[in-house]
CSV table of C-alpha atoms in Angstrom, one decimal:
chain,number,residue,atom,x,y,z
A,13,UNK,CA,-22.6,21.1,18.3
A,14,UNK,CA,-20.4,20.2,15.4
A,15,UNK,CA,-21.1,17.3,13.1
A,16,UNK,CA,-19.3,14.0,13.8
A,17,UNK,CA,-16.2,13.6,11.7
A,18,UNK,CA,-17.6,10.7,9.7
A,19,UNK,CA,-20.6,12.9,8.8
A,20,UNK,CA,-18.2,15.5,7.4
A,21,UNK,CA,-16.1,12.9,5.5
A,22,UNK,CA,-19.1,11.3,3.8
A,23,UNK,CA,-20.1,14.6,2.2
A,24,UNK,CA,-16.7,14.3,0.4
A,25,UNK,CA,-17.4,10.7,-0.5
A,26,UNK,CA,-20.8,11.5,-2.0
A,27,UNK,CA,-19.3,13.9,-4.7
A,28,UNK,CA,-19.1,12.7,-8.3
A,29,UNK,CA,-15.7,11.3,-9.2
A,30,UNK,CA,-14.1,13.2,-12.1
A,31,UNK,CA,-12.5,12.0,-15.3
A,32,UNK,CA,-9.0,12.8,-14.1
A,33,UNK,CA,-9.4,10.8,-10.9
A,34,UNK,CA,-10.7,7.8,-12.8
A,35,UNK,CA,-7.6,8.0,-15.0
A,36,UNK,CA,-5.4,8.2,-11.9
A,37,UNK,CA,-7.3,5.2,-10.5
A,38,UNK,CA,-6.4,3.2,-13.6
A,39,UNK,CA,-2.7,3.7,-12.9
A,40,UNK,CA,-3.3,2.4,-9.3
A,41,UNK,CA,-5.3,-0.5,-10.7
A,42,UNK,CA,-2.4,-1.4,-12.9
A,43,UNK,CA,0.1,-1.0,-10.0
A,44,UNK,CA,-2.0,-3.4,-7.9
A,45,UNK,CA,-2.3,-5.9,-10.7
A,46,UNK,CA,1.5,-5.8,-10.9
A,47,UNK,CA,1.8,-6.6,-7.2
A,48,UNK,CA,-0.7,-9.4,-7.6
A,49,UNK,CA,1.1,-10.9,-10.6
A,50,UNK,CA,4.5,-10.9,-8.9
A,51,UNK,CA,3.2,-12.6,-5.8
A,52,UNK,CA,1.3,-15.5,-7.5
A,53,UNK,CA,3.9,-18.2,-6.7
A,54,UNK,CA,4.5,-17.4,-3.1
A,55,UNK,CA,3.3,-19.0,0.2
A,56,UNK,CA,0.7,-16.2,0.6
A,57,UNK,CA,-0.4,-16.7,-3.0
A,58,UNK,CA,-0.9,-20.4,-2.5
A,59,UNK,CA,-2.9,-19.7,0.7
A,60,UNK,CA,-5.0,-17.1,-1.1
A,61,UNK,CA,-5.9,-19.6,-3.9
A,62,UNK,CA,-7.1,-22.1,-1.3
A,63,UNK,CA,-9.4,-19.8,0.8
A,64,UNK,CA,-12.0,-18.8,-1.8
A,65,UNK,CA,-13.5,-19.4,-5.2
A,66,UNK,CA,-13.7,-15.6,-5.7
A,67,UNK,CA,-10.7,-14.1,-7.5
A,68,UNK,CA,-11.0,-10.7,-5.8
A,69,UNK,CA,-10.9,-12.5,-2.5
A,70,UNK,CA,-8.0,-14.7,-3.3
A,71,UNK,CA,-6.1,-11.5,-4.4
A,72,UNK,CA,-6.4,-10.1,-0.9
A,73,UNK,CA,-3.5,-12.3,0.0
A,74,UNK,CA,-1.3,-11.0,-2.8
A,75,UNK,CA,-1.2,-7.2,-3.0
A,76,UNK,CA,1.3,-6.5,-0.3
A,77,UNK,CA,3.6,-9.6,-0.4
A,78,UNK,CA,6.4,-8.0,-2.4
A,79,UNK,CA,6.4,-4.7,-0.5
A,80,UNK,CA,5.7,-2.9,-3.8
A,81,UNK,CA,2.2,-1.7,-3.0
A,82,UNK,CA,1.3,2.0,-3.3
A,83,UNK,CA,1.6,4.2,-0.2
A,84,UNK,CA,0.4,7.5,1.3
A,85,UNK,CA,3.2,9.2,3.2
A,86,UNK,CA,1.5,11.2,5.9
A,87,UNK,CA,-1.2,8.6,6.6
A,88,UNK,CA,1.6,5.9,6.6
A,89,UNK,CA,-0.5,3.3,4.9
A,90,UNK,CA,-1.0,1.3,1.7
A,91,UNK,CA,-4.4,1.7,0.2
A,92,UNK,CA,-4.1,-0.4,-3.0
A,93,UNK,CA,-4.0,-3.9,-1.4
A,94,UNK,CA,-7.2,-3.2,0.5
A,95,UNK,CA,-9.2,-1.0,-1.7
A,96,UNK,CA,-8.9,-2.8,-5.0
A,97,UNK,CA,-10.2,-6.2,-3.9
A,98,UNK,CA,-13.2,-4.4,-2.4
A,99,UNK,CA,-13.7,-2.4,-5.6
A,100,UNK,CA,-13.5,-5.6,-7.7
A,101,UNK,CA,-15.9,-7.6,-5.6
A,102,UNK,CA,-19.2,-6.9,-7.4
A,103,UNK,CA,-19.3,-8.8,-10.6
A,104,UNK,CA,-22.1,-6.7,-12.0
A,105,UNK,CA,-20.2,-3.4,-11.6
A,106,UNK,CA,-18.8,-1.6,-14.6
A,107,UNK,CA,-15.2,-0.5,-14.9
A,108,UNK,CA,-16.3,3.1,-14.3
A,109,UNK,CA,-18.1,2.1,-11.2
A,110,UNK,CA,-15.1,0.2,-9.9
A,111,UNK,CA,-12.8,3.2,-10.6
A,112,UNK,CA,-15.2,5.5,-8.7
A,113,UNK,CA,-15.3,2.9,-5.8
A,114,UNK,CA,-11.5,2.9,-5.7
A,115,UNK,CA,-11.3,6.7,-5.5
A,116,UNK,CA,-13.8,6.8,-2.7
A,117,UNK,CA,-12.0,3.9,-0.9
A,118,UNK,CA,-8.7,5.7,-1.1
A,119,UNK,CA,-10.3,8.9,0.1
A,120,UNK,CA,-11.8,7.4,3.3
A,121,UNK,CA,-8.8,5.3,4.1
A,122,UNK,CA,-6.3,8.2,3.7
A,123,UNK,CA,-8.5,10.9,5.2
A,124,UNK,CA,-9.0,9.0,8.4
A,125,UNK,CA,-5.5,7.5,8.5
A,126,UNK,CA,-3.9,10.9,8.4
A,127,UNK,CA,-5.5,11.9,11.7
A,128,UNK,CA,-3.7,9.1,13.6
A,129,UNK,CA,-0.4,9.9,15.2
A,130,UNK,CA,3.1,8.5,15.8
A,131,UNK,CA,1.8,6.6,18.9
A,132,UNK,CA,-0.6,4.7,16.7
A,133,UNK,CA,2.0,3.9,14.1
A,134,UNK,CA,4.3,2.6,16.8
A,135,UNK,CA,1.9,-0.2,17.8
A,136,UNK,CA,-0.8,-0.5,15.1
A,137,UNK,CA,-0.5,-1.5,11.4
A,138,UNK,CA,-2.3,1.4,9.8
A,139,UNK,CA,-3.1,-0.5,6.6
A,140,UNK,CA,-5.1,-2.8,8.7
A,141,UNK,CA,-6.7,-0.3,11.1
A,142,UNK,CA,-7.7,2.1,8.3
A,143,UNK,CA,-8.2,-0.6,5.7
A,144,UNK,CA,-11.7,-1.4,7.1
A,145,UNK,CA,-12.7,2.2,6.2
A,146,UNK,CA,-11.2,2.0,2.7
A,147,UNK,CA,-12.9,-1.3,1.9
A,148,UNK,CA,-16.2,-0.1,3.4
A,149,UNK,CA,-16.2,3.1,1.3
A,150,UNK,CA,-15.3,1.3,-1.9
A,151,UNK,CA,-18.0,-1.3,-1.5
A,152,UNK,CA,-20.5,1.3,-0.4
A,153,UNK,CA,-19.8,3.1,-3.6
A,154,UNK,CA,-20.6,0.0,-5.6
A,155,UNK,CA,-23.9,-0.4,-3.8
A,156,UNK,CA,-24.7,3.2,-4.4
A,157,UNK,CA,-24.7,4.6,-0.8
A,158,UNK,CA,-26.2,7.9,0.3
A,159,UNK,CA,-24.2,9.9,2.8
A,160,UNK,CA,-26.1,8.5,5.8
A,161,UNK,CA,-25.4,5.0,4.7
A,162,UNK,CA,-21.7,5.7,4.3
A,163,UNK,CA,-21.6,7.2,7.8
A,164,UNK,CA,-23.4,4.2,9.4
A,165,UNK,CA,-21.2,1.6,7.6
A,166,UNK,CA,-17.9,3.5,8.3
A,167,UNK,CA,-19.0,3.7,12.0
A,168,UNK,CA,-19.5,0.0,12.2
A,169,UNK,CA,-16.3,-0.8,10.3
A,170,UNK,CA,-14.3,1.5,12.7
A,171,UNK,CA,-15.8,-0.1,15.7
A,172,UNK,CA,-13.8,-3.3,15.1
A,173,UNK,CA,-10.7,-1.7,13.5
A,174,UNK,CA,-7.3,-3.2,14.5
A,175,UNK,CA,-4.1,-4.9,13.5
A,176,UNK,CA,-1.0,-5.0,15.7
A,177,UNK,CA,2.5,-4.6,14.4
A,178,UNK,CA,3.7,-7.4,16.6
A,179,UNK,CA,3.7,-9.8,13.6
A,180,UNK,CA,6.9,-7.9,12.4
A,181,UNK,CA,8.8,-10.0,14.9
A,182,UNK,CA,8.1,-13.3,13.2
A,183,UNK,CA,8.3,-14.7,9.7
A,184,UNK,CA,4.5,-15.2,9.4
A,185,UNK,CA,1.7,-14.3,7.0
A,186,UNK,CA,-0.2,-12.1,9.5
A,187,UNK,CA,0.4,-9.0,7.4
A,188,UNK,CA,-1.5,-10.7,4.5
A,189,UNK,CA,-4.2,-11.9,6.9
A,190,UNK,CA,-4.6,-8.2,8.0
A,191,UNK,CA,-5.4,-7.3,4.4
A,192,UNK,CA,-7.9,-10.1,4.0
A,193,UNK,CA,-9.6,-9.2,7.4
A,194,UNK,CA,-9.8,-5.5,6.5
A,195,UNK,CA,-11.4,-6.2,3.1
A,196,UNK,CA,-13.9,-8.7,4.4
A,197,UNK,CA,-14.8,-6.6,7.5
A,198,UNK,CA,-15.2,-3.3,5.6
A,199,UNK,CA,-17.2,-5.0,2.9
A,200,UNK,CA,-19.4,-6.7,5.3
A,201,UNK,CA,-20.0,-3.5,7.2
A,202,UNK,CA,-21.3,-1.9,4.0
A,203,UNK,CA,-23.4,-4.9,3.1
A,204,UNK,CA,-25.1,-5.0,6.5
A,205,UNK,CA,-26.0,-1.3,6.4
A,206,UNK,CA,-27.4,-1.9,3.0
A,207,UNK,CA,-29.8,-4.3,4.7
A,208,UNK,CA,-30.7,-2.0,7.5
A,209,UNK,CA,-27.9,-1.9,10.1
A,210,UNK,CA,-26.9,1.3,11.8
A,211,UNK,CA,-23.6,2.5,13.2
A,212,UNK,CA,-21.9,5.0,15.5
A,213,UNK,CA,-21.0,8.1,13.5
A,214,UNK,CA,-18.8,9.4,16.4
A,215,UNK,CA,-16.6,6.3,16.4
A,216,UNK,CA,-13.4,8.4,15.7
A,217,UNK,CA,-13.6,11.2,18.2
A,218,UNK,CA,-16.1,9.8,20.8
A,219,UNK,CA,-15.1,9.3,24.4
A,220,UNK,CA,-14.6,5.6,23.8
A,221,UNK,CA,-13.7,5.8,20.2
A,222,UNK,CA,-10.6,5.1,18.1
A,223,UNK,CA,-8.8,8.4,18.8
A,224,UNK,CA,-9.1,7.8,22.6
A,225,UNK,CA,-8.1,4.1,22.3
A,226,UNK,CA,-5.3,4.3,19.7
A,227,UNK,CA,-3.7,7.8,19.7
A,228,UNK,CA,-2.1,10.4,22.0
A,229,UNK,CA,-2.6,13.5,19.9
A,230,UNK,CA,-5.0,12.9,17.0
A,231,UNK,CA,-5.0,15.3,14.1
A,232,UNK,CA,-7.4,16.4,11.5
A,233,UNK,CA,-8.9,14.4,8.7
A,234,UNK,CA,-6.9,14.8,5.5
A,235,UNK,CA,-8.4,16.6,2.5
A,236,UNK,CA,-7.2,17.5,-1.0
A,237,UNK,CA,-9.6,20.4,-1.3
A,238,UNK,CA,-11.8,20.1,-4.4
A,239,UNK,CA,-9.7,17.2,-5.5
A,240,UNK,CA,-9.3,13.6,-4.3
A,241,UNK,CA,-6.6,12.1,-2.1
A,242,UNK,CA,-5.8,9.4,-4.5
A,243,UNK,CA,-3.8,12.1,-6.4
A,244,UNK,CA,-1.4,12.3,-3.4
A,245,UNK,CA,-0.5,8.6,-3.3
A,246,UNK,CA,3.0,7.4,-4.1
A,247,UNK,CA,4.1,4.5,-6.2
A,248,UNK,CA,6.9,2.1,-5.1
A,249,UNK,CA,9.6,1.3,-7.7
A,250,UNK,CA,11.6,-1.2,-5.6
A,251,UNK,CA,10.8,-4.5,-3.9
A,252,UNK,CA,11.5,-3.4,-0.3
A,253,UNK,CA,9.8,-1.6,2.6
A,254,UNK,CA,9.1,2.0,1.7
A,255,UNK,CA,11.3,3.1,4.6
A,256,UNK,CA,14.2,1.6,2.7
A,257,UNK,CA,13.4,3.4,-0.5
A,258,UNK,CA,15.1,6.7,0.3
A,259,UNK,CA,18.4,4.9,0.9
A,260,UNK,CA,18.0,2.8,-2.3
A,261,UNK,CA,17.3,6.0,-4.2
A,262,UNK,CA,20.3,7.9,-2.9
A,263,UNK,CA,22.6,4.9,-3.5
A,264,UNK,CA,21.3,4.5,-7.1
A,265,UNK,CA,22.0,8.2,-7.7
A,266,UNK,CA,25.6,7.7,-6.4
A,267,UNK,CA,26.0,4.5,-8.5
A,268,UNK,CA,24.9,6.3,-11.6
A,269,UNK,CA,27.5,9.0,-11.0
A,270,UNK,CA,30.2,6.4,-10.4
A,271,UNK,CA,30.5,7.5,-6.8
A,272,UNK,CA,29.0,4.6,-4.8
A,273,UNK,CA,32.0,3.2,-2.9
A,274,UNK,CA,32.4,1.3,0.4
A,275,UNK,CA,32.1,1.9,3.3
A,276,UNK,CA,28.5,3.0,3.0
A,277,UNK,CA,27.1,5.4,5.6
A,278,UNK,CA,23.3,5.7,5.7
A,279,UNK,CA,21.6,8.5,7.6
A,280,UNK,CA,17.8,8.6,7.6
A,281,UNK,CA,14.7,9.2,9.8
A,282,UNK,CA,13.9,7.4,13.0
A,283,UNK,CA,11.1,5.2,11.7
A,284,UNK,CA,13.3,3.9,8.9
A,285,UNK,CA,15.6,2.6,11.6
A,286,UNK,CA,12.8,1.3,13.8
A,287,UNK,CA,11.5,-0.8,10.9
A,288,UNK,CA,14.6,-1.5,8.8
A,289,UNK,CA,17.8,-1.6,10.8
A,290,UNK,CA,18.5,-5.3,10.2
A,291,UNK,CA,22.2,-5.8,9.5
A,292,UNK,CA,21.9,-9.6,9.4
A,293,UNK,CA,18.7,-10.6,7.6
A,294,UNK,CA,17.8,-14.3,7.6
A,295,UNK,CA,14.7,-14.4,5.5
A,296,UNK,CA,13.3,-12.8,2.4
A,297,UNK,CA,11.0,-10.7,4.6
A,298,UNK,CA,13.9,-9.6,6.7
A,299,UNK,CA,15.8,-8.5,3.6
A,300,UNK,CA,13.0,-6.4,2.4
A,301,UNK,CA,13.1,-4.6,5.8
A,302,UNK,CA,16.9,-4.1,5.9
A,303,UNK,CA,18.5,-0.8,5.1
A,304,UNK,CA,21.8,-2.6,5.1
A,305,UNK,CA,20.7,-5.2,2.5
A,306,UNK,CA,19.0,-2.5,0.4
A,307,UNK,CA,22.2,-0.5,0.0
A,308,UNK,CA,24.2,-3.7,-0.6
A,309,UNK,CA,21.8,-4.6,-3.4
A,310,UNK,CA,22.5,-1.3,-5.2
A,311,UNK,CA,26.2,-1.5,-4.5
A,312,UNK,CA,26.2,-4.9,-6.2
A,313,UNK,CA,24.8,-3.4,-9.4
A,314,UNK,CA,21.3,-4.8,-9.0
A,315,UNK,CA,17.9,-3.2,-9.6
A,316,UNK,CA,16.2,-3.9,-6.2
A,317,UNK,CA,13.7,-6.3,-7.8
A,318,UNK,CA,12.2,-9.3,-6.0
A,319,UNK,CA,15.1,-11.6,-6.9
A,320,UNK,CA,17.4,-9.3,-5.1
A,321,UNK,CA,15.9,-10.1,-1.7
A,322,UNK,CA,15.8,-13.9,-1.9
A,323,UNK,CA,17.8,-16.2,0.4
A,324,UNK,CA,20.4,-16.6,-2.4
A,325,UNK,CA,20.8,-12.8,-2.6
A,326,UNK,CA,21.0,-12.6,1.2
A,327,UNK,CA,23.9,-15.0,1.2
A,328,UNK,CA,25.7,-13.4,-1.8
A,329,UNK,CA,25.6,-9.9,-0.4
A,330,UNK,CA,26.8,-10.6,3.2
A,331,UNK,CA,30.1,-8.9,2.6
A,332,UNK,CA,28.6,-5.7,1.2
A,333,UNK,CA,26.0,-5.6,4.0
A,334,UNK,CA,28.8,-5.7,6.6
A,335,UNK,CA,30.2,-2.4,5.1
A,336,UNK,CA,26.9,-0.5,5.7
A,337,UNK,CA,26.3,1.6,8.8
A,338,UNK,CA,23.0,3.3,9.6
A,339,UNK,CA,22.2,6.2,11.9
A,340,UNK,CA,19.4,8.7,12.5
A,341,UNK,CA,19.7,12.2,11.2
A,342,UNK,CA,17.4,14.5,13.4
A,343,UNK,CA,16.9,16.9,10.5
A,344,UNK,CA,15.6,14.2,8.2
A,345,UNK,CA,13.4,12.9,11.0
A,346,UNK,CA,12.0,16.4,11.5
A,347,UNK,CA,10.8,16.5,7.8
A,348,UNK,CA,9.2,13.1,8.1
A,349,UNK,CA,6.5,11.9,7.2
A,350,UNK,CA,5.9,14.8,4.8
A,351,UNK,CA,9.2,13.9,3.2
A,352,UNK,CA,10.8,10.4,3.1
A,353,UNK,CA,14.5,11.2,2.9
A,354,UNK,CA,18.0,9.7,3.4
A,355,UNK,CA,21.7,10.5,3.0
A,356,UNK,CA,24.1,7.9,1.7
A,357,UNK,CA,27.8,8.8,1.8
A,358,UNK,CA,27.0,12.5,2.0
A,359,UNK,CA,24.4,12.6,-0.9
A,360,UNK,CA,21.0,13.6,0.6
A,361,UNK,CA,17.7,13.2,-1.2
A,362,UNK,CA,14.7,15.0,0.5
A,363,UNK,CA,12.0,13.2,-1.5
A,364,UNK,CA,12.0,9.7,-3.0
A,365,UNK,CA,11.3,8.5,-6.5
A,366,UNK,CA,7.6,7.7,-6.8
A,367,UNK,CA,6.4,10.5,-4.4
A,368,UNK,CA,4.3,13.3,-5.8
A,369,UNK,CA,7.4,15.6,-5.9
A,370,UNK,CA,9.3,13.0,-8.0
A,371,UNK,CA,6.5,11.1,-9.7
A,372,UNK,CA,6.7,8.1,-11.9
A,373,UNK,CA,4.2,7.9,-14.7
A,374,UNK,CA,2.4,5.4,-16.9
A,375,UNK,CA,5.6,4.3,-18.6
A,376,UNK,CA,7.3,3.3,-15.4
A,377,UNK,CA,4.2,1.5,-14.0
A,378,UNK,CA,3.8,-0.4,-17.2
A,379,UNK,CA,7.4,-1.5,-16.9
A,380,UNK,CA,6.8,-2.5,-13.3
A,381,UNK,CA,3.9,-4.6,-14.4
A,382,UNK,CA,5.9,-6.4,-17.1
A,383,UNK,CA,8.8,-7.0,-14.6
A,384,UNK,CA,6.6,-8.5,-11.9
A,385,UNK,CA,4.5,-10.4,-14.3
A,386,UNK,CA,7.6,-12.1,-15.5
A,387,UNK,CA,8.7,-12.8,-11.9
A,388,UNK,CA,5.3,-14.3,-11.3
A,389,UNK,CA,5.6,-16.7,-14.2
A,390,UNK,CA,3.3,-14.9,-16.6
A,391,UNK,CA,3.9,-14.4,-20.3
A,392,UNK,CA,4.5,-11.1,-22.2
A,393,UNK,CA,1.1,-11.5,-23.8
A,394,UNK,CA,-0.6,-11.9,-20.4
A,395,UNK,CA,1.2,-8.8,-19.1
A,396,UNK,CA,0.1,-6.8,-22.2
A,397,UNK,CA,-3.5,-7.9,-21.7
A,398,UNK,CA,-3.4,-6.5,-18.1
A,399,UNK,CA,-2.0,-3.2,-19.3
A,400,UNK,CA,-4.7,-2.9,-21.9
A,401,UNK,CA,-7.6,-3.8,-19.6
A,402,UNK,CA,-6.4,-1.6,-16.7
A,403,UNK,CA,-5.4,1.5,-18.6
A,404,UNK,CA,-7.8,1.6,-21.5
A,405,UNK,CA,-10.4,-1.1,-21.2
A,406,UNK,CA,-14.1,-1.0,-20.3
A,407,UNK,CA,-14.7,-4.8,-20.1
A,408,UNK,CA,-15.2,-5.6,-16.4
A,409,UNK,CA,-15.8,-9.3,-17.1
A,410,UNK,CA,-12.5,-9.6,-18.9
A,411,UNK,CA,-10.8,-8.0,-15.9
A,412,UNK,CA,-12.5,-10.5,-13.6
A,413,UNK,CA,-11.4,-13.4,-15.9
A,414,UNK,CA,-7.8,-12.1,-15.8
A,415,UNK,CA,-7.8,-12.2,-12.0
A,416,UNK,CA,-9.4,-15.6,-12.1
A,417,UNK,CA,-6.5,-16.9,-14.2
A,418,UNK,CA,-3.8,-15.2,-12.1
A,419,UNK,CA,-5.1,-16.4,-8.7
A,420,UNK,CA,-6.3,-19.9,-9.2
């Protein structure tokens, strides 16, 4: 009889985290801080500041507000907004311990998420359903779990996994609530096992487990061989849904070449249309999930930053949006989700800026932090402090103080 899938996964989690993975985790920490900084003065940010006295917990409401959180393509989820609050939630933990916790949280969340299929993605919000695993693994790492403890805690976290996409049909804060719920649930699952709780290690593949309940054709757990899955995560340069990024990218390439002219014909994969075919956005959230608005932003000479998706921008770009048509290209769909691609006015990009094939580096992520910090009302000095602490620092208390200042 083969081992349960969670028992196999936890052997990976129990490995030492290497120096290169810790450095990679620092980049994702800075990227998460950028998202937190930019979302401070939002409805979600104000709610987050009201729910808790703990800065890591308040930050759970901020990491995905701007739609600029990191993303894993084949797992179709955003690890950063869930994993980092959990990794930051033990005040006594050192920076190194938090970086290791993040690497393990990303590993669990992505490895399990990659086994879920298109049926799952059509109904369930993977960042929520898989987020409980990421938060659980991260906090378990802080506690110092042995493999059996990881397995028990992940089993209990998975037993209550959920999060429906229906919230996409309303202008609500449910997506942020999903993150909060995943962080708290995963963290509590680890804490309870620390005090003696046990959990079902077959919760994924069992007859009444998650695969049976949430998928039609489950796949294998993801692995990066001797490496870690955090190395395969993409960064998002623009303030829109990731499904809109390929069209933004192609439009920007055309604009740079002086060839972006109306009318604008966008061809892309089916999920991009399912999530982002919104020719007449009404709210900021609508605009972030609108291919039509995304291309209009670029055509207007803008940089696809948060201010380009506000209600003022929606009004100003109505004429350009009306000149954008969108359609599915079956060939682009066939390459998805291994490749997020689009074609705009004949120019096709197979991979999108920020993906491993077209990576952004430290320079670009630092620039993103400065841009979003300014949008969130922070000073240049405050932004520089975050860069220093995230990329080079070893003062965990100073990082906690920064979060306290940013989220209160």
